[in-house]
XYZ file of N, CA and C in Angstrom:
828
model
N 167.233 208.150 -28.965
C 167.779 208.775 -27.753
C 166.670 209.528 -27.012
N 166.599 209.311 -25.702
C 165.627 210.001 -24.866
C 166.125 211.417 -24.568
N 165.292 212.398 -24.856
C 165.640 213.790 -24.580
C 164.531 214.438 -23.751
N 164.849 215.606 -23.190
C 163.882 216.371 -22.396
C 163.338 215.562 -21.219
N 164.220 214.785 -20.595
C 163.872 214.001 -19.417
C 164.935 214.216 -18.338
N 164.547 213.886 -17.119
C 165.478 213.858 -15.999
C 165.376 212.498 -15.325
N 166.502 211.787 -15.265
C 166.549 210.497 -14.581
C 167.228 210.703 -13.236
N 166.446 210.543 -12.164
C 166.981 210.777 -10.826
C 167.696 209.525 -10.330
N 168.960 209.673 -9.965
C 169.709 208.547 -9.410
C 170.300 208.948 -8.069
N 170.586 207.953 -7.255
C 171.262 208.173 -5.973
C 172.753 208.333 -6.260
N 173.254 209.545 -6.083
C 174.644 209.799 -6.474
C 175.662 209.105 -5.566
N 175.218 208.601 -4.416
C 176.122 207.883 -3.519
C 176.014 206.367 -3.675
N 175.295 205.934 -4.704
C 175.146 204.501 -4.981
C 175.921 204.163 -6.250
N 177.024 203.432 -6.151
C 177.818 203.096 -7.338
C 177.024 202.363 -8.415
N 176.085 201.496 -8.019
C 175.275 200.784 -9.008
C 174.416 201.756 -9.804
N 173.815 202.730 -9.095
C 172.969 203.723 -9.769
C 173.811 204.569 -10.725
N 174.970 204.996 -10.248
C 175.855 205.808 -11.093
C 176.310 205.018 -12.314
N 176.511 203.704 -12.149
C 176.986 202.862 -13.255
C 175.948 202.747 -14.357
N 174.684 202.458 -13.993
C 173.693 202.314 -15.071
C 173.339 203.670 -15.670
N 173.426 204.739 -14.872
C 173.205 206.069 -15.431
C 174.259 206.422 -16.463
N 175.506 206.118 -16.121
C 176.614 206.371 -17.042
C 176.501 205.495 -18.287
N 176.062 204.249 -18.106
C 175.905 203.328 -19.236
C 174.848 203.832 -20.210
N 173.711 204.281 -19.685
C 172.665 204.825 -20.547
C 173.196 205.980 -21.392
N 174.014 206.827 -20.769
C 174.548 207.988 -21.475
C 175.550 207.568 -22.543
N 176.454 206.647 -22.189
C 177.486 206.208 -23.125
C 176.899 205.469 -24.319
N 175.791 204.776 -24.103
C 175.139 204.036 -25.186
C 174.188 204.916 -25.986
N 174.180 206.218 -25.644
C 173.323 207.183 -26.345
C 171.841 206.855 -26.215
N 171.471 206.216 -25.114
C 170.058 205.976 -24.846
C 169.396 207.231 -24.290
N 170.194 208.050 -23.588
C 169.709 209.331 -23.069
C 170.750 210.391 -23.416
N 170.313 211.647 -23.445
C 171.287 212.695 -23.745
C 172.087 213.073 -22.493
N 173.069 213.921 -22.677
C 173.990 214.258 -21.598
C 173.389 215.030 -20.450
N 172.176 215.553 -20.623
C 171.530 216.333 -19.568
C 170.475 215.547 -18.797
N 170.350 214.260 -19.096
C 169.268 213.472 -18.504
C 169.562 213.044 -17.069
N 170.765 212.561 -16.813
C 171.099 212.027 -15.487
C 171.245 213.167 -14.492
N 170.497 213.093 -13.400
C 170.543 214.119 -12.366
C 170.504 213.450 -10.992
N 171.414 213.792 -10.093
C 171.377 213.216 -8.757
C 170.113 213.607 -7.997
N 169.504 212.647 -7.362
C 168.315 212.903 -6.536
C 168.617 213.971 -5.497
N 169.826 213.896 -4.939
C 170.164 214.749 -3.803
C 170.154 216.239 -4.133
N 170.408 216.607 -5.382
C 170.590 218.031 -5.686
C 169.769 218.505 -6.891
N 168.803 217.719 -7.342
C 168.015 218.136 -8.498
C 167.241 219.412 -8.171
N 167.044 220.270 -9.163
C 166.389 221.566 -8.959
C 164.944 221.401 -8.480
N 164.528 222.350 -7.651
C 163.179 222.339 -7.102
C 162.107 222.443 -8.186
N 162.422 223.044 -9.313
C 161.436 223.203 -10.372
C 160.960 221.853 -10.909
N 161.778 220.814 -10.733
C 161.392 219.477 -11.183
C 160.742 218.665 -10.067
N 161.166 218.876 -8.832
C 160.709 218.024 -7.725
C 159.222 218.175 -7.446
N 158.631 219.317 -7.777
C 157.209 219.520 -7.487
C 156.317 218.614 -8.328
N 156.859 218.052 -9.379
C 156.089 217.146 -10.241
C 156.500 215.682 -10.034
N 157.349 215.423 -9.046
C 157.867 214.075 -8.798
C 157.519 213.647 -7.379
N 157.100 212.395 -7.220
C 156.906 211.827 -5.879
C 158.287 211.519 -5.321
N 158.837 212.453 -4.554
C 160.223 212.331 -4.110
C 160.428 211.185 -3.122
N 159.385 210.838 -2.380
C 159.523 209.684 -1.482
C 159.593 208.385 -2.280
N 158.702 208.257 -3.256
C 158.724 207.059 -4.100
C 160.052 206.950 -4.844
N 160.614 208.111 -5.209
C 161.869 208.125 -5.965
C 163.059 207.648 -5.146
N 162.918 207.569 -3.810
C 164.003 206.990 -3.004
C 164.029 205.469 -3.137
N 162.881 204.884 -3.484
C 162.775 203.435 -3.629
C 162.841 202.969 -5.081
N 162.372 203.803 -5.988
C 162.360 203.464 -7.410
C 162.881 204.666 -8.198
N 163.790 204.419 -9.112
C 164.315 205.540 -9.891
C 163.181 206.234 -10.634
N 163.286 207.555 -10.740
C 162.239 208.348 -11.380
C 162.751 208.914 -12.698
N 161.953 208.759 -13.745
C 162.255 209.352 -15.042
C 161.186 210.404 -15.317
N 161.587 211.665 -15.253
C 160.642 212.780 -15.347
C 160.731 213.453 -16.712
N 159.581 213.562 -17.368
C 159.498 214.253 -18.645
C 159.341 215.744 -18.364
N 160.332 216.533 -18.733
C 160.320 217.957 -18.405
C 159.328 218.749 -19.247
N 158.790 218.144 -20.300
C 157.813 218.841 -21.148
C 156.379 218.511 -20.738
N 156.075 217.217 -20.598
C 154.715 216.815 -20.238
C 154.501 216.762 -18.727
N 155.605 216.797 -17.953
C 155.580 216.715 -16.486
C 155.167 215.324 -15.983
N 155.134 214.349 -16.881
C 154.820 212.976 -16.481
C 156.073 212.316 -15.907
N 155.892 211.463 -14.900
C 157.025 210.780 -14.285
C 156.780 209.281 -14.242
N 157.746 208.504 -14.697
C 157.699 207.050 -14.613
C 158.667 206.606 -13.517
N 158.353 205.480 -12.869
C 159.159 205.022 -11.753
C 159.593 203.567 -11.935
N 160.745 203.244 -11.350
C 161.205 201.865 -11.300
C 161.409 201.230 -12.662
N 160.871 200.015 -12.824
C 161.042 199.293 -14.080
C 160.391 200.008 -15.249
N 159.296 200.717 -14.993
C 158.658 201.472 -16.076
C 159.625 202.509 -16.636
N 160.385 203.151 -15.747
C 161.380 204.134 -16.189
C 162.504 203.441 -16.959
N 162.983 202.319 -16.425
C 164.052 201.562 -17.080
C 163.619 201.102 -18.480
N 162.424 200.524 -18.552
C 161.944 199.977 -19.821
C 161.697 201.082 -20.843
N 161.280 202.240 -20.369
C 161.070 203.359 -21.285
C 162.384 203.748 -21.956
N 163.460 203.706 -21.193
C 164.773 204.054 -21.750
C 165.281 202.947 -22.664
N 165.200 201.708 -22.194
C 165.742 200.581 -22.954
C 164.983 200.365 -24.270
N 163.671 200.538 -24.249
C 162.876 200.280 -25.453
C 163.065 201.350 -26.511
N 163.453 202.562 -26.095
C 163.686 203.651 -27.050
C 162.501 203.865 -27.992
N 161.283 203.708 -27.429
C 160.083 203.945 -28.217
C 159.661 202.798 -29.111
N 160.377 201.675 -29.070
C 160.049 200.512 -29.903
C 159.031 199.621 -29.174
N 157.844 199.528 -29.700
C 156.774 198.797 -29.026
C 157.093 197.310 -28.888
N 157.751 196.726 -29.878
C 158.049 195.290 -29.803
C 159.008 194.973 -28.659
N 159.897 195.921 -28.348
C 160.794 195.722 -27.203
C 160.002 195.804 -25.901
N 159.065 196.755 -25.833
C 158.225 196.877 -24.640
C 157.393 195.618 -24.436
N 156.883 195.044 -25.528
C 156.068 193.828 -25.422
C 156.872 192.686 -24.810
N 158.136 192.598 -25.180
C 159.002 191.552 -24.622
C 159.282 191.833 -23.147
N 159.618 193.076 -22.835
C 159.980 193.438 -21.465
C 158.818 193.280 -20.496
N 157.607 193.535 -20.978
C 156.426 193.441 -20.111
C 155.754 192.072 -20.172
N 156.331 191.135 -20.917
C 155.782 189.776 -20.941
C 155.867 189.194 -19.535
N 154.756 188.687 -18.969
C 154.707 188.290 -17.552
C 155.835 187.375 -17.092
N 156.213 186.378 -17.909
C 157.259 185.448 -17.497
C 158.605 186.146 -17.320
N 158.765 187.298 -17.951
C 159.991 188.084 -17.818
C 159.812 189.198 -16.797
N 158.665 189.873 -16.879
C 158.448 191.063 -16.064
C 158.298 190.747 -14.576
N 157.529 189.711 -14.249
C 157.228 189.435 -12.837
C 158.488 189.097 -12.035
N 159.343 188.137 -12.486
C 160.560 187.888 -11.706
C 161.496 189.089 -11.667
N 161.526 189.848 -12.780
C 162.394 191.018 -12.814
C 161.906 192.085 -11.841
N 160.600 192.183 -11.663
C 160.029 193.149 -10.719
C 160.486 192.846 -9.290
N 160.448 191.558 -8.922
C 160.863 191.185 -7.577
C 162.377 191.335 -7.403
N 163.131 191.038 -8.459
C 164.581 191.225 -8.395
C 164.914 192.698 -8.214
N 164.200 193.554 -8.948
C 164.434 194.998 -8.838
C 164.167 195.476 -7.415
N 163.070 195.019 -6.829
C 162.737 195.429 -5.460
C 163.760 194.899 -4.462
N 164.214 193.670 -4.682
C 165.230 193.099 -3.805
C 166.490 193.955 -3.800
N 166.888 194.416 -4.972
C 168.100 195.226 -5.087
C 167.880 196.636 -4.561
N 166.780 197.279 -4.961
C 166.606 198.686 -4.598
C 166.409 198.872 -3.102
N 165.686 197.953 -2.446
C 165.478 198.094 -1.005
C 166.726 197.735 -0.207
N 167.679 197.059 -0.855
C 168.896 196.651 -0.158
C 170.151 197.303 -0.730
N 169.992 198.305 -1.596
C 171.158 198.863 -2.277
C 172.166 199.477 -1.316
N 171.687 200.029 -0.204
C 172.606 200.648 0.745
C 173.457 199.610 1.469
N 172.872 198.441 1.772
C 173.640 197.406 2.464
C 174.477 196.597 1.484
N 174.060 196.531 0.220
C 174.867 195.833 -0.784
C 176.178 196.575 -0.997
N 176.082 197.892 -1.145
C 177.276 198.715 -1.383
C 178.037 198.953 -0.091
N 177.305 199.203 0.990
C 177.953 199.499 2.269
C 178.408 200.932 2.346
N 178.488 201.450 3.569
C 178.944 202.826 3.748
C 177.803 203.805 3.574
N 177.947 204.955 4.171
C 176.948 206.010 4.049
C 177.641 207.303 3.705
N 177.028 208.067 2.828
C 177.576 209.356 2.440
C 176.460 210.383 2.457
N 176.709 211.481 3.102
C 175.720 212.552 3.142
C 176.451 213.860 3.329
N 176.043 214.838 2.559
C 176.683 216.142 2.643
C 175.649 217.190 3.015
N 176.073 218.149 3.800
C 175.179 219.205 4.260
C 174.539 219.919 3.068
N 173.235 220.160 3.159
C 172.554 220.910 2.116
C 171.981 220.068 0.999
N 172.094 218.745 1.076
C 171.530 217.883 0.046
C 170.456 216.982 0.632
N 169.576 216.477 -0.223
C 168.516 215.582 0.229
C 169.083 214.189 0.500
N 168.555 213.539 1.501
C 168.929 212.146 1.762
C 168.136 211.251 0.825
N 168.797 210.263 0.250
C 168.138 209.330 -0.666
C 168.284 207.919 -0.116
N 167.530 207.629 0.936
C 167.597 206.321 1.571
C 166.310 205.556 1.331
N 166.388 204.329 0.830
C 165.169 203.546 0.590
C 164.485 203.192 1.901
N 163.191 202.923 1.828
C 162.468 202.467 3.013
C 163.052 201.146 3.496
N 162.928 200.893 4.779
C 163.376 199.609 5.327
C 162.240 198.604 5.167
N 162.337 197.795 4.133
C 161.335 196.781 3.855
C 161.822 195.456 4.434
N 161.170 195.006 5.504
C 161.661 193.829 6.233
C 161.545 192.547 5.415
N 160.553 192.479 4.518
C 160.437 191.283 3.683
C 161.642 191.157 2.764
N 161.968 192.218 2.047
C 163.085 192.156 1.101
C 164.434 192.155 1.810
N 164.506 192.736 3.024
C 165.752 192.646 3.779
C 165.965 191.213 4.257
N 164.893 190.586 4.762
C 164.997 189.190 5.203
C 165.334 188.277 4.029
N 164.718 188.551 2.882
C 164.992 187.750 1.693
C 166.449 187.886 1.276
N 166.974 189.104 1.316
C 168.376 189.331 0.960
C 169.306 188.588 1.921
N 169.011 188.666 3.207
C 169.839 187.989 4.213
C 169.802 186.477 3.996
N 168.601 185.946 3.762
C 168.476 184.504 3.555
C 169.153 184.029 2.285
N 168.977 184.751 1.191
C 169.600 184.365 -0.074
C 171.120 184.464 -0.003
N 171.618 185.481 0.699
C 173.074 185.629 0.846
C 173.648 184.444 1.620
N 172.960 184.044 2.689
C 173.424 182.904 3.488
C 173.378 181.627 2.654
N 172.292 181.446 1.899
C 172.165 180.246 1.059
C 173.257 180.210 -0.009
N 173.487 181.322 -0.696
C 174.513 181.383 -1.740
C 175.893 181.077 -1.157
N 176.209 181.693 -0.028
C 177.509 181.479 0.599
C 177.686 180.025 1.009
N 176.619 179.426 1.543
C 176.681 178.030 1.975
C 176.907 177.097 0.786
N 176.250 177.368 -0.325
C 176.418 176.534 -1.530
C 177.872 176.589 -2.004
N 178.446 177.796 -2.032
C 179.837 177.938 -2.479
C 180.780 177.242 -1.509
N 180.577 177.450 -0.211
C 181.457 176.830 0.786
C 181.350 175.315 0.756
N 180.146 174.819 0.510
C 179.946 173.378 0.447
C 180.789 172.769 -0.660
N 180.791 173.411 -1.819
C 181.600 172.924 -2.947
C 183.089 173.104 -2.670
N 183.433 174.251 -2.087
C 184.848 174.578 -1.857
C 185.482 173.603 -0.860
N 184.806 173.412 0.273
C 185.397 172.525 1.278
C 185.192 171.057 0.934
N 184.344 170.779 -0.041
C 184.296 169.426 -0.581
C 185.618 169.084 -1.248
N 186.199 170.060 -1.964
C 187.508 169.867 -2.600
C 188.614 169.732 -1.559
N 188.525 170.556 -0.502
C 189.518 170.471 0.576
C 189.452 169.106 1.239
N 188.220 168.634 1.485
C 188.043 167.332 2.119
C 188.577 166.192 1.263
N 188.388 166.286 -0.049
C 188.914 165.252 -0.947
C 190.432 165.180 -0.866
N 191.078 166.323 -0.744
C 192.546 166.342 -0.713
C 193.072 165.739 0.580
N 192.443 166.100 1.713
C 192.944 165.641 3.006
C 192.298 164.341 3.470
N 191.345 163.842 2.720
C 190.759 162.548 3.046
C 189.721 162.553 4.139
N 188.941 163.615 4.253
C 187.847 163.615 5.224
C 186.581 164.121 4.530
N 185.457 163.818 5.130
C 184.176 164.226 4.570
C 183.297 164.758 5.677
N 182.719 165.934 5.461
C 181.831 166.532 6.458
C 180.396 166.416 5.979
N 179.429 166.432 6.895
C 178.013 166.357 6.489
C 177.658 167.483 5.520
N 176.779 167.226 4.580
C 176.433 168.190 3.535
C 175.820 169.464 4.097
N 175.197 169.343 5.281
C 174.465 170.475 5.829
C 175.321 171.403 6.687
N 176.582 171.050 6.925
C 177.387 171.802 7.895
C 177.570 173.254 7.492
N 177.838 173.512 6.205
C 178.031 174.902 5.754
C 176.752 175.721 5.882
N 175.592 175.080 5.652
C 174.321 175.787 5.802
C 174.088 176.134 7.274
N 174.427 175.195 8.145
C 174.303 175.438 9.581
C 175.197 176.593 10.011
N 176.420 176.643 9.468
C 177.365 177.706 9.817
C 176.854 179.072 9.342
N 176.425 179.140 8.095
C 176.022 180.434 7.511
C 174.752 180.981 8.142
N 173.757 180.115 8.318
C 172.526 180.592 8.943
C 172.704 180.763 10.455
N 173.610 179.968 11.037
C 173.909 180.139 12.457
C 174.561 181.483 12.740
N 175.362 181.964 11.790
C 176.002 183.266 11.968
C 174.969 184.380 12.038
N 173.898 184.265 11.262
C 172.838 185.273 11.307
C 172.230 185.321 12.703
N 171.944 184.143 13.260
C 171.359 184.081 14.597
C 172.344 184.631 15.639
N 173.613 184.225 15.544
C 174.647 184.664 16.497
C 174.805 186.182 16.479
N 175.020 186.727 15.301
C 175.214 188.168 15.176
C 173.918 188.939 15.423
N 172.791 188.311 15.103
C 171.505 188.956 15.373
C 171.279 189.159 16.852
N 171.640 188.156 17.659
C 171.527 188.292 19.120
C 172.517 189.342 19.624
N 173.737 189.307 19.090
C 174.769 190.253 19.512
C 174.346 191.691 19.260
N 173.823 191.976 18.073
C 173.510 193.361 17.708
C 172.355 193.904 18.542
N 171.510 193.021 19.069
C 170.421 193.479 19.919
C 170.928 194.071 21.225
N 172.085 193.640 21.656
C 172.684 194.195 22.874
C 173.469 195.469 22.590
N 174.014 195.586 21.385
C 174.899 196.713 21.064
C 174.141 197.879 20.441
N 173.356 197.599 19.415
C 172.642 198.668 18.690
C 171.366 198.090 18.090
N 170.332 197.849 18.905
C 169.115 197.206 18.412
C 168.424 197.973 17.287
N 168.552 199.308 17.277
C 167.906 200.100 16.226
C 168.570 199.883 14.860
N 169.821 199.448 14.867
C 170.559 199.223 13.624
C 170.645 197.748 13.257
N 169.838 196.922 13.935
C 169.952 195.480 13.747
C 169.772 195.020 12.314
N 168.707 195.454 11.658
C 168.438 195.014 10.289
C 169.469 195.546 9.308
N 169.926 196.775 9.535
C 170.951 197.340 8.648
C 172.277 196.601 8.825
N 172.614 196.291 10.078
C 173.868 195.558 10.301
C 173.806 194.164 9.679
N 172.706 193.437 9.906
C 172.598 192.081 9.362
C 172.632 192.096 7.840
N 172.069 193.146 7.239
C 172.154 193.281 5.791
C 173.578 193.475 5.329
N 174.318 194.343 6.019
C 175.718 194.577 5.682
C 176.561 193.331 5.917
N 176.321 192.639 7.021
C 177.064 191.410 7.306
C 176.803 190.358 6.225
N 175.557 190.267 5.779
C 175.206 189.298 4.734
C 175.886 189.651 3.420
N 175.998 190.953 3.137
C 176.694 191.381 1.922
C 178.169 190.989 1.982
N 178.765 191.068 3.180
C 180.163 190.654 3.355
C 180.299 189.152 3.120
N 179.352 188.383 3.637
C 179.379 186.926 3.422
C 179.252 186.591 1.935
N 178.318 187.269 1.255
C 178.144 187.035 -0.178
C 179.404 187.419 -0.945
N 180.076 188.488 -0.503
C 181.339 188.893 -1.132
C 182.357 187.759 -1.050
N 182.435 187.111 0.112
C 183.350 185.984 0.253
C 183.025 184.871 -0.725
N 181.724 184.577 -0.872
C 181.326 183.544 -1.820
C 181.679 183.912 -3.247
N 181.476 185.169 -3.595
C 181.804 185.635 -4.950
C 183.303 185.526 -5.223
N 184.125 185.855 -4.223
C 185.577 185.782 -4.396
C 186.070 184.341 -4.543
N 185.337 183.403 -3.963
C 185.743 181.994 -4.059
C 185.274 181.331 -5.362
N 184.275 181.914 -6.007
C 183.744 181.309 -7.229
C 184.796 181.123 -8.328
N 185.647 182.139 -8.605
C 186.667 181.937 -9.643
C 187.617 180.789 -9.320
N 187.879 180.584 -8.029
C 188.761 179.478 -7.635
C 188.092 178.147 -7.953
N 186.791 178.054 -7.661
C 186.051 176.827 -7.974
C 186.054 176.567 -9.469
N 185.904 177.617 -10.259
C 185.935 177.459 -11.715
C 187.323 177.025 -12.184
N 188.344 177.574 -11.544
C 189.722 177.225 -11.907
C 190.016 175.763 -11.645
N 189.446 175.224 -10.568
C 189.717 173.819 -10.222
C 189.139 172.843 -11.240
N 188.266 173.331 -12.118
C 187.745 172.473 -13.187
C 188.812 172.209 -14.241
N 189.857 173.048 -14.253
C 190.915 172.923 -15.263
C 192.288 172.668 -14.647
N 192.462 173.106 -13.392
C 193.760 172.983 -12.720
C 193.549 172.336 -11.361
N 194.422 171.410 -11.007
C 194.345 170.767 -9.703
C 195.110 171.603 -8.673
N 194.397 172.055 -7.638
C 195.017 172.819 -6.559
C 195.095 171.958 -5.317
N 196.190 172.055 -4.609
C 196.353 171.278 -3.382
C 195.439 171.828 -2.289
N 195.172 171.000 -1.294
C 194.362 171.437 -0.168
C 194.987 172.609 0.559
N 196.332 172.632 0.606
C 197.026 173.746 1.274
C 196.811 175.054 0.503
N 196.829 174.962 -0.816
C 196.580 176.157 -1.638
C 195.154 176.653 -1.441
N 194.217 175.715 -1.407
C 192.820 176.089 -1.211
C 192.612 176.748 0.143
N 193.241 176.211 1.181
C 193.117 176.808 2.516
C 193.790 178.176 2.569
N 194.911 178.318 1.866
C 195.601 179.610 1.832
C 194.749 180.667 1.151
N 194.137 180.293 0.029
C 193.252 181.230 -0.683
C 192.059 181.587 0.181
N 191.520 180.590 0.862
C 190.381 180.845 1.744
C 190.770 181.826 2.850
N 191.979 181.675 3.390
C 192.451 182.600 4.419
C 192.547 184.028 3.900
N 193.007 184.190 2.671
C 193.091 185.524 2.067
C 191.695 186.129 1.897
N 190.749 185.307 1.468
C 189.377 185.781 1.283
C 188.777 186.216 2.620
N 189.013 185.428 3.665
C 188.522 185.797 4.994
C 189.146 187.122 5.441
N 190.417 187.330 5.097
C 191.074 188.595 5.423
C 190.396 189.780 4.745
N 190.049 189.607 3.471
C 189.330 190.665 2.741
C 187.966 190.908 3.382
N 187.276 189.836 3.741
C 185.974 189.963 4.387
C 186.090 190.687 5.721
N 187.135 190.381 6.477
C 187.339 191.034 7.768
C 187.531 192.537 7.601
N 188.359 192.932 6.634
C 188.580 194.361 6.405
C 187.298 195.056 5.966
N 186.509 194.382 5.128
C 185.255 194.973 4.671
C 184.251 195.071 5.820
N 184.253 194.078 6.687
C 183.364 194.103 7.854
C 183.730 195.271 8.768
N 185.016 195.471 8.986
C 185.480 196.589 9.816
C 185.074 197.919 9.186
N 185.242 198.033 7.872
C 184.902 199.283 7.174
C 183.425 199.609 7.334
N 182.593 198.600 7.154
C 181.159 198.834 7.239
C 180.719 199.169 8.662
N 181.292 198.491 9.636
C 180.948 198.795 11.034
C 181.388 200.209 11.406
N 182.532 200.611 10.907
C 183.011 201.978 11.154
C 182.072 202.991 10.523
N 181.627 202.714 9.305
C 180.709 203.612 8.614
C 179.381 203.732 9.354
N 178.941 202.626 9.980
C 177.684 202.629 10.721
C 177.860 203.080 12.162
N 179.119 203.378 12.531
C 179.452 203.841 13.889
C 179.037 202.810 14.940
N 179.353 201.550 14.671
C 179.013 200.464 15.587
C 180.185 200.046 16.472
N 181.370 200.605 16.206
C 182.526 200.242 17.020
C 183.089 198.885 16.645
N 183.838 198.299 17.572
C 184.559 197.053 17.302
C 183.814 195.790 17.740
N 182.797 195.918 18.586
C 182.176 194.726 19.139
C 181.538 193.815 18.087
N 180.855 194.333 17.071
C 180.319 193.423 16.054
C 181.407 192.616 15.352
N 182.564 193.256 15.098
C 183.664 192.543 14.443
C 184.276 191.513 15.379
N 184.411 191.869 16.654
C 184.944 190.910 17.637
C 184.039 189.688 17.709
N 182.731 189.914 17.754
C 181.769 188.811 17.790
C 181.828 187.998 16.506
N 181.995 188.673 15.370
C 182.086 188.024 14.051
C 183.295 187.096 13.998
N 184.429 187.564 14.491
C 185.657 186.760 14.521
C 185.522 185.616 15.512
N 184.928 185.899 16.671
C 184.749 184.869 17.697
C 183.905 183.714 17.157
N 182.842 184.023 16.464
C 181.982 182.986 15.899
C 182.767 182.107 14.941
N 183.558 182.722 14.089
C 184.317 181.959 13.102
C 185.368 181.073 13.768
N 185.954 181.558 14.842
C 186.930 180.739 15.560
C 186.265 179.573 16.281
N 185.098 179.809 16.826
C 184.364 178.717 17.464
C 183.983 177.653 16.450
N 183.549 178.105 15.275
C 183.198 177.171 14.198
C 184.419 176.363 13.781
N 185.572 177.023 13.685
C 186.804 176.338 13.300
C 187.178 175.262 14.311
N 187.052 175.589 15.595
C 187.375 174.620 16.648
C 186.426 173.424 16.587
N 185.128 173.712 16.478
C 184.134 172.635 16.440
C 184.301 171.769 15.195
N 184.622 172.409 14.063
C 184.808 171.672 12.828
C 186.025 170.761 12.931
N 187.087 171.263 13.534
C 188.304 170.467 13.717
C 188.054 169.270 14.617
N 187.324 169.501 15.717
C 186.999 168.410 16.636
C 186.135 167.353 15.959
N 185.220 167.792 15.099
C 184.334 166.859 14.405
C 185.140 165.980 13.468
N 186.145 166.569 12.796
C 186.973 165.802 11.862
C 187.838 164.790 12.607
N 188.389 165.220 13.742
C 189.304 164.357 14.491
C 188.582 163.250 15.254
N 187.275 163.451 15.513
C 186.551 162.436 16.295
C 186.199 161.206 15.447
């Protein structure tokens, strides 16, 4: 068990709170280790790079005053002083991809979770806006959503007896980024990257919600009407989440109106393509 340390987490990030709680429950750290970045005592902050700690979690040794950041902090906790575990964790084939995954998540954690929380008298814990990792997140979300939709509507097409080009879902998902990207430049250009990140998280949420249905169809035959009904419910959940995030970002209704308009245009064009 790690003792005499402070692990700084973003208290408004559910993912951060979850792994902090997990470390404590598994007795990897003692009950006094987890401390919110926003309200940690000044006596500790003078020995911590507080800016770096907004991007990478900081594990501060209260006795030696040494601070580890990011994966180094994580691995220090997970290894529990066992060198053989550290050797595995730092093995390049494992460490290098995990390093990029960690950066992808930490730089996008605010848009993954959505919403903003800040209380008077506390420090803000917002990661830097890294355009490479934000673009990567947006692109991967669109690709993941397109892959799921391609499989999902392949089943719908089999039931109703039509077949659409394999690339149509990719065109739709990446086209939405371009459509909404142009829209946000007119409404709130300073929030463009944050909005596109949040919109991409909503799209990925839709793909995640459809995955269990795809798995179910491997064992149970669902009619095309059932599949379309489930898809409609998922779109409804996505719409509510999109509204929530836009409200949190104080963007008003126009991004959601544009989001709905795009989907309706796609539906019309898709229908015309099938009927032609």
